[in-house]
CSV table of C-alpha atoms in Angstrom, one decimal:
chain,number,residue,atom,x,y,z
A,706,MET,CA,0.2,0.2,-0.1
A,707,ARG,CA,0.9,3.6,-0.6
A,708,ARG,CA,0.6,6.3,2.3
A,709,THR,CA,-0.7,9.5,0.8
A,710,SER,CA,-0.2,12.8,1.9
A,711,SER,CA,-2.5,14.6,4.2
A,712,PRO,CA,-5.3,17.1,2.5
A,713,PHE,CA,-3.8,20.4,4.7
A,714,SER,CA,-0.5,19.8,3.2
A,715,LEU,CA,-2.0,19.9,-0.3
A,716,VAL,CA,-3.9,23.0,0.8
A,717,LEU,CA,-0.8,24.5,1.8
A,718,LEU,CA,1.0,23.8,-1.0
A,719,GLY,CA,-1.6,25.1,-3.6
A,720,ILE,CA,-1.5,28.4,-1.5
A,721,GLY,CA,1.7,28.6,-1.6
A,722,THR,CA,2.1,28.1,-5.4
A,723,PHE,CA,-0.5,30.9,-5.5
A,724,LEU,CA,1.3,33.5,-3.6
A,725,LEU,CA,4.3,32.6,-5.7
A,726,VAL,CA,2.8,33.7,-9.0
A,727,LEU,CA,0.9,36.4,-7.6
A,728,ALA,CA,4.1,38.1,-6.5
A,729,PRO,CA,5.8,38.7,-9.7
A,730,MET,CA,2.5,40.0,-11.5
A,731,LEU,CA,1.9,42.4,-8.5
A,732,ALA,CA,5.4,43.9,-9.3
A,733,TRP,CA,5.5,43.5,-13.1
A,734,TYR,CA,1.6,43.9,-13.8
A,735,VAL,CA,-0.3,45.8,-11.2
A,736,ALA,CA,2.3,48.3,-10.0
A,737,PRO,CA,3.2,50.1,-13.0
A,738,ARG,CA,-0.9,50.2,-13.9
A,739,ALA,CA,-1.4,51.8,-10.5
A,740,ALA,CA,1.2,54.5,-11.2
A,741,VAL,CA,-0.9,56.7,-13.1
A,742,ASN,CA,-1.7,60.2,-13.2
A,743,PRO,CA,-5.3,61.1,-11.9
A,744,ILE,CA,-8.1,62.5,-13.9
A,745,ASP,CA,-10.3,63.9,-11.1
A,746,VAL,CA,-7.6,66.1,-9.8
A,747,ASP,CA,-8.6,69.4,-7.9
A,748,THR,CA,-5.6,71.1,-6.2
A,749,THR,CA,-4.5,74.9,-5.2
A,750,ALA,CA,-1.3,75.8,-4.4
A,751,VAL,CA,-0.4,79.2,-3.0
A,752,TYR,CA,3.0,81.1,-3.2
A,753,THR,CA,3.6,84.2,-1.3
A,754,GLY,CA,7.0,86.5,-1.1
A,755,THR,CA,7.7,90.3,-1.5
A,756,GLY,CA,8.6,92.2,-4.6
A,757,SER,CA,8.3,95.2,-6.9
A,758,VAL,CA,5.0,95.2,-8.9
A,759,PHE,CA,3.5,97.6,-11.6
A,760,ASP,CA,0.9,100.0,-9.8
A,761,THR,CA,-1.7,100.5,-13.0
A,762,GLU,CA,-3.2,103.5,-10.8
A,763,ARG,CA,0.0,105.2,-10.0
A,764,ILE,CA,1.4,104.0,-13.4
A,765,GLU,CA,4.8,103.3,-11.7
A,766,THR,CA,6.6,100.7,-10.0
A,767,VAL,CA,6.1,100.5,-6.3
A,768,PRO,CA,8.6,98.2,-4.4
A,769,ASP,CA,8.3,96.2,-1.2
A,770,ARG,CA,4.6,94.8,-2.0
A,771,ARG,CA,3.4,91.5,-0.5
A,772,ILE,CA,2.8,89.4,-3.4
A,773,THR,CA,0.4,86.2,-3.8
A,774,VAL,CA,0.5,83.8,-6.5
A,775,THR,CA,-2.3,81.4,-6.3
A,776,GLN,CA,-2.4,78.0,-8.6
A,777,ARG,CA,-5.9,76.4,-9.1
A,778,VAL,CA,-5.1,73.0,-10.7
A,779,ARG,CA,-8.8,71.3,-12.0
A,780,ALA,CA,-8.8,68.1,-14.0
A,781,ASP,CA,-11.5,68.0,-16.7
A,782,VAL,CA,-12.9,64.5,-16.4
A,783,ALA,CA,-15.5,64.3,-19.2
A,784,ASP,CA,-12.4,65.1,-21.7
A,785,SER,CA,-10.0,63.0,-19.7
A,786,GLU,CA,-12.3,59.6,-20.0
A,787,ARG,CA,-12.8,61.0,-23.7
A,788,SER,CA,-9.3,61.3,-25.0
A,789,GLY,CA,-7.8,58.2,-22.2
A,790,HIS,CA,-5.2,61.4,-21.3
A,791,ALA,CA,-5.2,63.5,-17.9
A,792,VAL,CA,-6.6,66.9,-19.0
A,793,TRP,CA,-5.7,69.4,-16.5
A,794,ASP,CA,-7.3,73.1,-16.7
A,795,VAL,CA,-4.8,75.5,-14.3
A,796,VAL,CA,-5.5,79.1,-13.7
A,797,THR,CA,-2.8,81.3,-12.3
A,798,THR,CA,-3.4,84.6,-10.5
A,799,VAL,CA,-0.8,87.2,-9.3
A,800,ASP,CA,-2.5,89.2,-6.4
A,801,THR,CA,-0.9,92.1,-4.3
A,802,ASP,CA,-2.8,92.6,-0.6
A,803,GLY,CA,-4.7,95.5,-2.7
A,804,SER,CA,-6.5,93.0,-4.7
A,805,LEU,CA,-7.0,90.1,-2.3
A,806,PRO,CA,-9.7,88.7,-1.5
A,807,ALA,CA,-11.4,89.0,-4.8
A,808,ALA,CA,-14.5,87.5,-5.6
A,809,ASP,CA,-13.7,86.9,-9.4
A,810,PRO,CA,-9.9,85.9,-10.3
A,811,HIS,CA,-9.9,87.8,-13.4
A,812,ASP,CA,-9.7,91.3,-10.8
A,813,ALA,CA,-6.2,89.8,-10.1
A,814,LEU,CA,-3.2,91.7,-11.1
A,815,ASP,CA,-2.3,89.4,-13.5
A,816,PHE,CA,-5.0,86.3,-14.8
A,817,THR,CA,-3.6,83.2,-17.0
A,818,PRO,CA,-5.7,79.9,-17.7
A,819,HIS,CA,-4.2,77.6,-19.3
A,820,ARG,CA,-4.7,73.9,-20.7
A,821,TRP,CA,-2.0,70.9,-19.8
A,822,VAL,CA,-3.0,67.2,-21.4
A,823,MET,CA,-0.4,64.8,-20.4
A,824,ASP,CA,0.4,60.6,-20.9
A,825,ARG,CA,-1.3,59.2,-17.7
A,826,THR,CA,1.8,56.9,-17.3
A,827,THR,CA,4.8,58.8,-18.6
A,828,THR,CA,3.5,62.2,-17.7
A,829,GLU,CA,4.8,63.5,-21.2
A,830,PRO,CA,2.5,66.5,-23.0
A,831,VAL,CA,0.0,65.0,-25.2
A,832,HIS,CA,-1.4,67.7,-27.8
A,833,CYS,CA,-5.0,67.4,-28.2
A,834,CYS,CA,-8.2,68.5,-26.5
A,835,GLN,CA,-7.9,72.2,-26.9
A,836,GLU,CA,-4.4,72.0,-25.0
A,837,HIS,CA,-3.1,75.7,-24.7
A,838,PRO,CA,-0.5,76.6,-25.2
A,839,TYR,CA,1.5,74.1,-26.8
A,840,ILE,CA,3.6,72.8,-24.0
A,841,GLU,CA,6.6,70.4,-24.4
A,842,GLY,CA,9.2,69.2,-22.1
A,843,GLU,CA,9.4,66.3,-19.6
A,844,ALA,CA,7.4,68.0,-16.6
A,845,TYR,CA,5.0,70.6,-15.7
A,846,LEU,CA,3.2,70.9,-12.2
A,847,LYS,CA,4.8,67.6,-11.7
A,848,PHE,CA,7.7,65.2,-12.6
A,849,PRO,CA,7.2,61.7,-14.0
A,850,PHE,CA,6.9,58.8,-11.4
A,851,ASP,CA,9.9,57.3,-10.2
A,852,VAL,CA,12.0,60.4,-10.5
A,853,GLN,CA,15.7,60.2,-11.5
A,854,LYS,CA,18.9,61.6,-10.3
A,855,ARG,CA,19.4,64.0,-13.4
A,856,SER,CA,18.4,67.1,-15.1
A,857,TYR,CA,14.9,67.5,-16.2
A,858,ARG,CA,13.2,69.8,-19.1
A,859,TRP,CA,10.6,71.7,-17.2
A,860,TRP,CA,8.0,73.8,-18.7
A,861,ASP,CA,7.9,77.3,-17.8
A,862,ASN,CA,4.6,78.9,-18.9
A,863,THR,CA,5.3,82.4,-18.4
A,864,LEU,CA,8.6,81.9,-20.7
A,865,GLY,CA,6.3,79.7,-23.0
A,866,GLY,CA,9.5,77.3,-23.7
A,867,THR,CA,11.3,74.7,-21.2
A,868,VAL,CA,14.3,75.3,-18.4
A,869,VAL,CA,16.9,73.0,-17.8
A,870,LEU,CA,16.7,72.0,-13.8
A,871,HIS,CA,19.3,70.1,-12.3
A,872,TYR,CA,19.6,67.6,-9.8
A,873,ARG,CA,21.0,69.0,-6.1
A,874,GLY,CA,20.4,66.3,-3.7
A,875,THR,CA,18.0,65.5,-1.4
A,876,GLU,CA,16.1,67.9,0.9
A,877,LYS,CA,13.5,67.9,3.9
A,878,VAL,CA,10.1,69.4,3.5
A,879,GLN,CA,8.2,69.2,6.8
A,880,GLY,CA,10.4,66.5,7.8
A,881,TYR,CA,9.6,64.5,4.4
A,882,THR,CA,12.6,63.8,1.8
A,883,GLY,CA,12.4,64.7,-2.0
A,884,TYR,CA,15.3,65.4,-4.2
A,885,ARG,CA,15.9,69.0,-5.3
A,886,PHE,CA,16.3,70.5,-8.5
A,887,THR,CA,17.3,74.0,-9.4
A,888,GLY,CA,17.7,76.0,-12.4
A,889,THR,CA,17.5,79.9,-13.8
A,890,VAL,CA,15.9,81.5,-16.8
A,891,PRO,CA,18.1,84.5,-18.4
A,892,ALA,CA,16.1,87.3,-20.0
A,893,ALA,CA,14.3,86.4,-23.0
A,894,ARG,CA,11.6,88.2,-25.0
A,895,THR,CA,7.7,86.6,-24.7
A,896,GLY,CA,6.0,88.7,-26.6
A,897,THR,CA,4.1,92.6,-26.9
A,898,ARG,CA,2.1,94.4,-24.9
A,899,LEU,CA,0.1,97.7,-26.5
A,900,VAL,CA,1.0,100.3,-23.4
A,901,PRO,CA,1.1,104.2,-23.2
A,902,GLY,CA,4.4,105.2,-25.0
A,903,SER,CA,5.4,107.4,-21.5
A,904,ILE,CA,5.9,104.0,-19.9
A,905,VAL,CA,8.8,102.9,-22.1
A,906,GLY,CA,10.0,106.0,-22.5
A,907,GLN,CA,8.9,107.1,-25.3
A,908,PRO,CA,6.1,109.8,-24.0
A,909,ARG,CA,5.6,111.5,-27.6
A,910,ARG,CA,3.6,108.2,-28.7
A,911,PRO,CA,0.2,107.3,-27.4
A,912,GLN,CA,0.4,103.8,-27.9
A,913,VAL,CA,3.5,101.6,-28.2
A,914,ALA,CA,3.6,98.2,-28.8
A,915,ALA,CA,6.1,97.3,-25.9
A,916,GLU,CA,8.2,94.2,-25.9
A,917,GLU,CA,7.2,92.3,-23.1
A,918,TRP,CA,10.6,90.2,-21.5
A,919,TYR,CA,10.8,87.5,-18.6
A,920,ALA,CA,13.5,86.0,-16.4
A,921,ASN,CA,13.8,84.2,-13.3
A,922,HIS,CA,16.1,84.7,-10.8
A,923,GLY,CA,15.9,81.2,-9.6
A,924,ILE,CA,13.4,78.2,-9.8
A,925,GLU,CA,13.8,75.2,-6.8
A,926,LEU,CA,11.5,72.6,-6.6
A,927,VAL,CA,11.9,69.6,-4.4
A,928,VAL,CA,9.9,66.4,-5.8
A,929,ASP,CA,8.8,63.0,-4.0
A,930,GLN,CA,10.8,60.7,-5.8
A,931,ARG,CA,8.2,57.6,-6.3
A,932,THR,CA,5.5,60.2,-7.1
A,933,GLY,CA,6.8,63.1,-8.9
A,934,ARG,CA,4.8,65.4,-7.1
A,935,VAL,CA,6.1,68.9,-6.1
A,936,ILE,CA,6.3,69.2,-2.4
A,937,HIS,CA,7.7,72.7,-2.1
A,938,ALA,CA,8.3,75.2,-5.0
A,939,GLN,CA,10.4,78.7,-5.0
A,940,THR,CA,10.7,81.1,-8.0
A,941,GLY,CA,11.9,84.4,-8.6
A,942,PRO,CA,10.4,85.6,-11.5
A,943,ARG,CA,11.0,89.2,-13.1
A,944,ARG,CA,8.9,90.5,-16.0
A,945,THR,CA,9.5,93.7,-17.6
A,946,LEU,CA,8.8,96.1,-20.6
A,947,ARG,CA,11.2,97.5,-22.9
A,948,ALA,CA,10.7,100.2,-26.4
A,949,PRO,CA,10.7,98.2,-29.4
A,950,GLY,CA,14.1,97.3,-30.1
A,951,GLY,CA,15.1,98.8,-26.8
A,952,GLN,CA,18.6,96.9,-24.7
A,953,ARG,CA,17.2,97.7,-21.2
A,954,ASP,CA,14.1,97.5,-19.2
A,955,ALA,CA,11.9,100.3,-19.0
A,956,ALA,CA,9.4,99.5,-16.4
A,957,VAL,CA,9.2,96.6,-14.3
A,958,LEU,CA,5.8,94.6,-14.1
A,959,LEU,CA,6.7,92.3,-11.5
A,960,ASP,CA,10.1,91.5,-9.7
A,961,SER,CA,10.5,89.0,-6.7
A,962,ARG,CA,13.7,87.3,-5.6
A,963,LYS,CA,11.5,84.6,-3.7
A,964,LEU,CA,8.0,83.6,-4.1
A,965,ALA,CA,7.4,80.2,-2.2
A,966,PHE,CA,5.1,77.7,-1.7
A,967,THR,CA,3.4,78.6,2.0
A,968,ASP,CA,3.4,76.3,5.3
A,969,ALA,CA,-0.2,75.2,4.3
A,970,THR,CA,0.6,74.6,0.7
A,971,GLN,CA,3.7,72.3,1.6
A,972,ARG,CA,1.9,70.3,4.3
A,973,GLU,CA,-0.8,69.3,2.1
A,974,ALA,CA,1.7,68.2,-0.6
A,975,VAL,CA,3.6,66.5,1.5
A,976,ARG,CA,0.1,64.6,3.0
A,977,GLN,CA,-0.8,63.2,-0.8
A,978,ALA,CA,2.7,62.6,-1.6
A,979,LYS,CA,3.2,60.2,1.6
A,980,ARG,CA,-0.4,58.6,0.6
A,981,ASP,CA,0.5,58.0,-2.7
A,982,SER,CA,3.9,57.1,-2.3
A,983,GLY,CA,3.0,54.6,0.6
A,984,LEU,CA,0.0,53.1,-1.9
A,985,LEU,CA,2.8,52.5,-5.1
A,986,ARG,CA,5.1,51.2,-2.4
A,987,LEU,CA,2.6,48.7,-0.9
A,988,VAL,CA,1.9,47.6,-4.1
A,989,GLY,CA,4.9,47.4,-6.0
A,990,GLU,CA,7.4,46.5,-3.2
A,991,THR,CA,5.5,45.4,0.3
A,992,LEU,CA,2.9,42.9,-1.4
A,993,PRO,CA,5.2,41.1,-3.7
A,994,ILE,CA,7.9,40.7,-1.1
A,995,GLY,CA,5.3,39.3,1.2
A,996,ALA,CA,3.7,37.2,-0.9
A,997,ALA,CA,6.8,35.7,-2.0
A,998,VAL,CA,8.2,35.5,1.1
A,999,ALA,CA,5.0,33.6,2.5
A,1000,GLY,CA,4.5,31.8,-0.8
A,1001,PHE,CA,7.8,30.1,-0.6
A,1002,VAL,CA,7.0,29.1,2.9
A,1003,LEU,CA,4.1,27.6,2.6
A,1004,ALA,CA,5.0,25.8,-0.6
A,1005,VAL,CA,8.2,23.9,1.5
A,1006,THR,CA,5.6,23.5,4.2
A,1007,GLY,CA,3.2,21.6,2.2
A,1008,GLY,CA,5.1,20.5,-0.3
A,1009,VAL,CA,7.6,18.5,1.9
A,1010,PRO,CA,5.0,16.4,3.1
A,1011,ALA,CA,3.4,15.9,-0.4
A,1012,VAL,CA,6.7,14.6,-1.4
A,1013,ARG,CA,7.2,12.1,1.2
A,1014,GLY,CA,3.6,11.0,0.8
A,1015,ARG,CA,4.2,10.1,-2.6
A,1016,SER,CA,7.5,8.3,-2.2
A,1017,ARG,CA,6.9,6.2,1.1
A,1018,ARG,CA,5.7,2.5,0.3
A,1019,VAL,CA,4.5,0.1,2.9
A,1020,ARG,CA,6.6,-2.6,2.0
A,1021,PRO,CA,4.6,-6.1,1.7
A,1022,VAL,CA,5.7,-9.1,3.8
A,1023,ALA,CA,6.9,-11.8,1.7
A,1024,PRO,CA,5.4,-15.3,2.2
A,1025,ASP,CA,7.5,-18.4,3.4
A,1026,THR,CA,9.0,-20.2,0.9
A,1027,PRO,CA,7.6,-23.9,1.2
A,1028,GLY,CA,10.3,-26.8,2.1
A,1029,THR,CA,11.4,-29.3,-0.5
A,1030,ALA,CA,9.0,-32.1,-0.3
A,1031,LEU,CA,10.7,-35.5,1.0
A,1032,THR,CA,10.0,-38.7,-1.3
A,1033,LYS,CA,10.4,-42.0,0.2
């Protein structure tokens, strides 16, 4: 007779085998599909600082004004579902204490609406769905998932082009560690604006198509490595006007060495980064490793008795050999 293994050992073997198969599926199939940009985002980031602004009532630049930049990002769910991409509508306003609080963002010192469309997995720009402007580069508002220790081409919407941000090590924000990137923007012409000639040093001309110029004293971003979420941002914009063909700034519209995330914006960004990063770590690392270890233990625990049960046999007792008959 053959001694069979117990049903319990076979159950353990089956569960262990299932977990061993599940582990690589979680790591290589489920985790990459969990790292996608949302189509229902609704966030607000606030920057504050001091600097010079152009007072339209006094028709001159005034220094040492408190400046507040508010950036509202809301997803267009319908267009996102229709296109399969993440469609985000962005409204950026610049205010002084004189224009805050404002019931209508159009009353701000500066009001800039635009639409960003990106691939949900790679975060690369996608050109569809009434995107405006034509956004390029590798990152804007957020970095791709799994941020690397290298330079990235960041879209600067005021510049209307990309800025190279260089990796500068790590930095803690609200006790949470992220990758730090920095860059600057040299003065560049960004467009024209009709203004009274007196503003750009041409008082005899009632209106002039003045040149708009933009530079940035310094961009600094701290980014969550796993999700690409920006947990701290700092910028130093300088926007000026020049007479047509002029070589020097004739009027300063905005100039600040440092506009940075408020503490409340930092805390919210860190909270979301911890949550999303934790979920990705759970699916991509914790669960696969746990499943692999548990699967191996259960497979061994159930497999060894099963193998032994098959190999062991009860040897039959050999019958007595009859003796040779004696004859007379």
